[in-house]
Short mmCIF file of C-alpha atoms in Angstrom, two decimals:
data_model
loop_
_atom_site.label_atom_id
_atom_site.label_comp_id
_atom_site.label_asym_id
_atom_site.label_seq_id
_atom_site.Cartn_x
_atom_site.Cartn_y
_atom_site.Cartn_z
CA MET F 29 80.98 -105.81 108.96
CA GLY F 30 78.68 -104.81 112.26
CA ALA F 31 75.51 -105.16 109.82
CA ILE F 32 76.12 -109.00 109.80
CA THR F 33 77.11 -109.37 113.71
CA TYR F 34 74.18 -110.34 115.63
CA GLU F 35 72.88 -112.97 118.21
CA GLU F 36 70.57 -115.59 117.22
CA LEU F 37 67.77 -116.38 119.73
CA ARG F 38 64.84 -119.16 119.83
CA VAL F 39 61.49 -117.51 121.37
CA PRO F 40 58.59 -119.97 122.31
CA VAL F 41 55.58 -119.53 120.17
CA ARG F 42 52.86 -121.34 119.33
CA GLY F 43 54.05 -124.88 118.35
CA GLY F 44 57.56 -124.40 118.95
CA HIS F 45 60.36 -121.74 118.78
CA LEU F 46 60.79 -118.90 116.92
CA THR F 47 64.20 -118.03 115.49
CA VAL F 48 65.30 -114.16 115.97
CA LEU F 49 68.22 -112.22 115.27
CA ARG F 50 69.29 -109.47 117.39
CA TRP F 51 71.50 -106.81 117.04
CA PRO F 52 72.06 -105.41 120.03
CA ALA F 53 72.80 -101.22 121.29
CA THR F 54 76.09 -100.67 122.22
CA VAL F 55 75.84 -96.72 121.96
CA ARG F 56 73.83 -94.61 124.28
CA PRO F 57 73.50 -90.53 124.25
CA PRO F 58 73.92 -89.32 127.59
CA GLU F 59 70.37 -87.89 128.15
CA GLN F 60 69.56 -92.17 127.29
CA SER F 61 71.98 -93.28 129.69
CA ALA F 62 69.42 -94.41 132.12
CA GLY F 63 67.21 -97.43 131.44
CA PRO F 64 66.83 -99.95 128.51
CA ALA F 65 68.01 -99.19 124.88
CA PRO F 66 65.20 -98.22 122.43
CA THR F 67 64.16 -101.21 120.67
CA VAL F 68 62.81 -102.02 117.29
CA VAL F 69 60.83 -105.39 116.05
CA ALA F 70 61.27 -105.42 112.41
CA LEU F 71 59.43 -108.13 110.00
CA HIS F 72 60.25 -109.06 106.86
CA GLY F 73 58.65 -109.60 103.34
CA ILE F 74 56.73 -112.76 102.47
CA THR F 75 59.78 -114.69 100.45
CA SER F 76 62.42 -113.37 103.00
CA ASN F 77 64.09 -113.67 106.01
CA ALA F 78 65.38 -111.72 108.73
CA LEU F 79 68.48 -110.39 107.76
CA SER F 80 66.88 -108.33 105.04
CA TRP F 81 67.14 -105.82 108.32
CA ALA F 82 70.91 -106.08 108.32
CA GLY F 83 71.37 -102.85 105.94
CA VAL F 84 69.19 -101.11 108.81
CA ALA F 85 71.19 -102.47 111.52
CA HIS F 86 74.50 -101.02 110.13
CA HIS F 87 73.23 -97.72 109.75
CA LEU F 88 71.25 -97.75 113.25
CA ALA F 89 75.06 -97.97 114.28
CA GLY F 90 74.48 -99.59 117.63
CA ARG F 91 71.92 -96.41 118.66
CA VAL F 92 69.01 -98.70 118.78
CA THR F 93 68.44 -102.39 119.72
CA LEU F 94 67.23 -104.02 116.43
CA VAL F 95 65.13 -107.85 117.04
CA ALA F 96 64.22 -109.39 113.59
CA PRO F 97 62.67 -112.87 113.51
CA ASP F 98 62.26 -115.27 110.48
CA LEU F 99 59.10 -115.63 110.50
CA ARG F 100 56.81 -118.35 110.61
CA GLY F 101 57.52 -120.65 107.52
CA ARG F 102 60.82 -118.99 106.70
CA ALA F 103 64.43 -119.48 107.45
CA GLY F 104 64.97 -120.72 110.64
CA SER F 105 61.22 -120.83 111.42
CA ASN F 106 60.38 -122.49 108.67
CA ALA F 107 59.37 -125.78 111.04
CA LEU F 108 57.00 -124.22 112.80
CA PRO F 109 53.21 -125.60 111.89
CA GLY F 110 50.60 -123.35 110.35
CA PRO F 111 48.13 -121.86 110.32
CA TYR F 112 49.74 -119.04 109.00
CA GLY F 113 48.54 -115.46 107.84
CA MET F 114 48.50 -112.07 109.24
CA ALA F 115 46.90 -112.71 112.85
CA ALA F 116 49.28 -115.75 113.04
CA HIS F 117 52.10 -113.81 112.42
CA ALA F 118 50.91 -110.73 114.62
CA GLU F 119 50.53 -113.18 117.72
CA ASP F 120 53.97 -114.26 117.14
CA ALA F 121 55.58 -111.02 116.81
CA THR F 122 53.64 -109.65 120.30
CA ALA F 123 54.87 -113.06 122.02
CA LEU F 124 58.69 -112.07 120.83
CA THR F 125 57.93 -109.01 122.52
CA GLU F 126 56.55 -110.77 125.79
CA ALA F 127 59.39 -113.14 125.82
CA LEU F 128 61.92 -110.86 125.39
CA GLY F 129 60.30 -108.26 128.33
CA LEU F 130 60.09 -105.57 125.67
CA ARG F 131 58.02 -102.36 126.10
CA ASP F 132 57.48 -99.44 123.93
CA VAL F 133 58.86 -100.68 120.95
CA VAL F 134 58.63 -99.48 117.43
CA LEU F 135 56.90 -102.08 115.15
CA ALA F 136 58.34 -102.29 111.55
CA GLY F 137 57.71 -104.06 108.81
CA HIS F 138 58.82 -104.54 104.85
CA SER F 139 56.37 -105.50 102.22
CA MET F 140 54.24 -108.48 103.64
CA GLY F 141 55.73 -107.54 107.75
CA ALA F 142 54.13 -104.26 107.03
CA PHE F 143 50.56 -105.91 106.71
CA VAL F 144 51.41 -108.12 109.51
CA ALA F 145 52.35 -104.83 111.59
CA ALA F 146 49.37 -103.06 111.06
CA VAL F 147 47.45 -106.46 112.02
CA ALA F 148 49.83 -106.32 115.42
CA GLY F 149 49.51 -102.86 116.06
CA VAL F 150 45.08 -103.10 116.09
CA ARG F 151 45.45 -106.41 118.20
CA HIS F 152 47.63 -105.31 120.46
CA PRO F 153 48.06 -101.59 120.64
CA GLU F 154 49.25 -101.28 124.11
CA ARG F 155 52.46 -103.14 123.11
CA PHE F 156 53.88 -100.69 120.59
CA ARG F 157 54.39 -96.95 120.44
CA SER F 158 54.80 -96.88 116.79
CA LEU F 159 54.83 -98.55 113.02
CA LEU F 160 57.08 -98.23 110.43
CA LEU F 161 55.78 -99.24 107.36
CA VAL F 162 57.88 -100.07 104.36
CA ASP F 163 56.51 -100.28 100.91
CA GLY F 164 53.43 -102.14 102.50
CA GLY F 165 50.54 -102.45 105.03
CA VAL F 166 48.13 -100.91 102.52
CA GLY F 167 45.62 -102.88 100.75
CA PHE F 168 45.53 -103.48 96.90
CA PRO F 169 42.40 -103.72 95.00
CA VAL F 170 41.80 -107.61 93.92
CA PRO F 171 40.60 -108.41 90.19
CA GLU F 172 37.54 -110.75 90.62
CA GLY F 173 38.06 -114.20 89.24
CA LEU F 174 41.58 -114.89 89.99
CA ASN F 175 42.45 -118.03 91.88
CA THR F 176 44.86 -117.91 95.29
CA ASP F 177 48.10 -118.48 92.80
CA ASP F 178 47.02 -116.12 90.32
CA LEU F 179 46.75 -113.27 92.46
CA ILE F 180 49.82 -114.18 94.67
CA THR F 181 51.68 -114.20 91.01
CA ALA F 182 50.21 -110.49 90.16
CA VAL F 183 52.02 -108.98 93.12
CA ILE F 184 54.91 -111.17 93.76
CA GLY F 185 55.85 -112.64 90.47
CA PRO F 186 59.04 -114.40 89.71
CA ALA F 187 59.56 -114.95 93.49
CA MET F 188 56.62 -117.58 93.48
CA GLU F 189 58.59 -119.52 90.66
CA ARG F 190 61.65 -119.58 92.29
CA LEU F 191 60.36 -121.44 95.39
CA LYS F 192 59.56 -123.90 93.10
CA THR F 193 63.40 -124.37 91.77
CA THR F 194 66.81 -126.11 92.89
CA PHE F 195 70.07 -124.22 92.45
CA PRO F 196 73.38 -126.45 91.78
CA ASP F 197 75.18 -124.50 94.33
CA ARG F 198 75.22 -121.17 96.16
CA ASP F 199 77.16 -119.39 93.14
CA ALA F 200 73.71 -120.16 90.81
CA TYR F 201 71.49 -118.93 93.32
CA ARG F 202 73.76 -115.70 94.12
CA ALA F 203 73.80 -115.43 90.19
CA PHE F 204 70.12 -115.96 90.11
CA TRP F 205 69.58 -112.63 92.24
CA GLN F 206 72.33 -110.48 91.26
CA ASN F 207 70.89 -110.60 87.49
CA HIS F 208 67.40 -109.56 89.21
CA PRO F 209 66.40 -106.18 87.81
CA ALA F 210 65.81 -104.90 91.60
CA PHE F 211 69.41 -105.31 92.17
CA THR F 212 71.36 -104.23 88.93
CA ARG F 213 72.27 -100.80 90.61
CA SER F 214 72.72 -102.18 93.73
CA TRP F 215 74.29 -105.22 95.75
CA GLU F 216 75.67 -104.56 99.34
CA PRO F 217 77.27 -107.25 101.77
CA TRP F 218 73.86 -107.75 103.56
CA THR F 219 71.94 -108.28 100.29
CA GLU F 220 74.47 -111.59 99.49
CA ALA F 221 73.89 -112.53 103.20
CA HIS F 222 70.28 -112.08 103.26
CA ILE F 223 69.59 -114.01 100.07
CA LEU F 224 72.26 -117.09 101.15
CA ARG F 225 70.71 -117.47 104.31
CA ASP F 226 67.11 -118.40 102.59
CA LEU F 227 69.28 -121.20 101.12
CA THR F 228 68.31 -125.09 102.35
CA GLY F 229 69.44 -128.43 101.02
CA THR F 230 72.56 -130.00 99.81
CA GLU F 231 74.18 -129.50 96.39
CA PRO F 232 73.17 -129.80 93.72
CA GLU F 233 69.95 -129.46 95.09
CA LEU F 234 69.56 -126.06 97.29
CA ARG F 235 66.17 -124.47 97.27
CA SER F 236 64.58 -121.61 99.20
CA SER F 237 63.65 -122.30 102.74
CA CYS F 238 60.02 -120.55 102.38
CA LEU F 239 57.35 -122.78 102.57
CA LEU F 240 55.01 -122.79 99.75
CA ASP F 241 52.20 -123.44 101.70
CA ALA F 242 52.77 -120.20 103.98
CA VAL F 243 53.66 -118.31 101.37
CA ARG F 244 50.49 -119.11 99.43
CA GLU F 245 48.47 -118.72 102.97
CA ASP F 246 50.02 -115.60 103.41
CA GLY F 247 49.68 -113.89 100.13
CA ALA F 248 46.12 -114.27 99.87
CA ASP F 249 45.33 -112.92 103.66
CA THR F 250 47.46 -110.07 102.30
CA LEU F 251 44.80 -109.41 99.68
CA SER F 252 42.36 -109.94 101.93
CA SER F 253 39.48 -107.16 103.02
CA GLU F 254 39.99 -107.75 106.28
CA THR F 255 43.69 -107.04 106.22
CA ALA F 256 43.11 -104.28 104.29
CA ARG F 257 40.63 -102.99 107.06
CA ALA F 258 43.64 -103.13 109.49
CA LEU F 259 45.14 -99.65 108.63
CA HIS F 260 41.98 -97.92 109.08
CA ARG F 261 41.41 -99.36 112.41
CA LEU F 262 44.90 -98.34 114.04
CA THR F 263 45.06 -96.08 116.96
CA VAL F 264 48.93 -96.56 117.01
CA PRO F 265 50.76 -93.63 115.09
CA GLY F 266 53.03 -94.20 112.42
CA GLU F 267 54.74 -93.81 108.80
CA LEU F 268 55.08 -95.10 105.44
CA LEU F 269 57.76 -94.92 103.44
CA TRP F 270 56.87 -96.01 100.06
CA ALA F 271 59.21 -96.84 97.24
CA GLU F 272 59.10 -95.02 93.76
CA ARG F 273 59.91 -98.24 91.69
CA GLY F 274 58.47 -101.50 91.48
CA LEU F 275 59.33 -105.32 92.43
CA LEU F 276 61.35 -105.41 88.99
CA ASP F 277 62.41 -102.13 88.90
CA GLU F 278 59.75 -100.93 86.79
CA PRO F 279 58.56 -97.40 86.88
CA GLN F 280 55.10 -98.15 88.43
CA GLY F 281 55.54 -98.92 92.17
CA LEU F 282 52.99 -100.88 94.67
CA TYR F 283 52.06 -97.32 95.88
CA ASP F 284 51.71 -93.84 94.18
CA GLU F 285 49.99 -90.81 95.49
CA GLN F 286 46.74 -91.87 93.33
CA ARG F 287 46.62 -95.42 95.06
CA LEU F 288 47.26 -93.93 98.46
CA LYS F 289 44.53 -91.55 98.01
CA SER F 290 42.26 -94.12 97.23
CA ALA F 291 43.57 -96.34 99.89
CA ALA F 292 42.43 -93.08 102.05
CA VAL F 293 45.83 -93.24 104.05
CA ASP F 294 45.26 -89.57 105.18
CA ASP F 295 42.51 -90.89 107.14
CA THR F 296 44.47 -92.97 109.29
CA THR F 297 47.12 -92.38 112.07
CA ILE F 298 49.95 -93.35 109.25
CA ARG F 299 51.83 -90.46 107.22
CA SER F 300 53.15 -91.35 104.04
CA ARG F 301 56.88 -90.33 102.34
CA LYS F 302 57.73 -91.43 99.06
CA VAL F 303 61.30 -92.50 98.79
CA PRO F 304 62.57 -91.25 95.37
CA GLY F 305 64.85 -93.46 93.30
CA SER F 306 64.74 -96.60 95.57
CA ASN F 307 62.46 -99.79 94.22
CA HIS F 308 60.68 -102.47 96.27
CA TYR F 309 63.82 -104.25 97.10
CA THR F 310 66.04 -101.78 97.33
CA LEU F 311 64.22 -99.35 100.08
CA LEU F 312 65.49 -101.99 102.36
CA LEU F 313 68.22 -103.67 100.99
CA GLY F 314 69.78 -100.94 99.23
CA ASP F 315 72.39 -98.77 101.26
CA GLU F 316 70.28 -95.36 100.81
CA GLY F 317 67.26 -97.28 101.59
CA ALA F 318 68.47 -98.92 104.26
CA SER F 319 69.87 -95.52 105.74
CA THR F 320 66.43 -93.86 105.21
CA VAL F 321 64.63 -96.67 107.00
CA ALA F 322 67.24 -96.35 109.86
CA GLN F 323 66.73 -92.63 109.94
CA SER F 324 62.92 -92.87 110.21
CA LEU F 325 63.32 -95.54 113.15
CA LEU F 326 65.91 -93.69 115.36
CA ALA F 327 63.34 -90.93 114.98
CA ALA F 328 60.46 -93.10 116.00
CA THR F 329 62.57 -94.14 118.88
CA GLY F 330 63.60 -91.19 119.98
CA ALA F 331 67.44 -92.59 119.47
CA GLU F 332 67.88 -89.23 117.52
CA ARG F 333 65.58 -86.26 116.46
CA PRO F 334 64.58 -85.94 113.07
CA PRO F 335 66.29 -82.77 111.08
CA ALA F 336 64.62 -79.32 111.12
CA ASP F 337 62.49 -78.61 108.13
#
């Protein structure tokens, strides 16, 4: 399947090499035949990996080059040392664009990756033409008196427990995810490829490749006031696509109109749009969600004009 056909690259960054997946552009309209193809750099969520963008690659259908790294501390990049945090990932993403000679890039991010994208847009606005934030990037109010693990658990819930769990085989890990409430109505070939890419170890002790220390440090940083301010310091334009439903497919998503109003998103360079029927995961990993994200990226890169209202 085209969505799972990609090149795997290694890009030098602080402390070693970042593993990067690249889906090259193969189709160019006549008016864009000169020069390099439009490029998107796409950043995954806190316990995810680069293959979370495979469904989007499928829907981009070769019209745009999509480059997605395994972020520091995950999958093919889990040997990279800390410190972690949004600034560290933002510098890795920028180093990736420099190493691959990318210019005028659209920077996309899902969940934690959206916070990284916002920080990168503030730190290196000259590198990115626009941002696409997918159900992330807007800060959350943080209750007082909670420790780091409590704060992270409040946001990503069962994902933290998964990192501490071993699985006897790949079927058990697949079953764990297929029983997840977010995927009861949506399971695509790229969904399975993405979750199986996360596994490391040998049977009967398979586990997630995500480093718990990286997730703790990154989770705390997404909730920091400094990270929350990034959205309001942006000069780069962009779009926020937010899911109607939450991480467990619950009716309350991470965002709603009131939360976005309280965060003063309308006072930033980012315009926002709700994606009805989607949850936090299916907005990227579901077929309809991946198609919606791809259409936004095609419009942002100029590879395809948005439909007239």
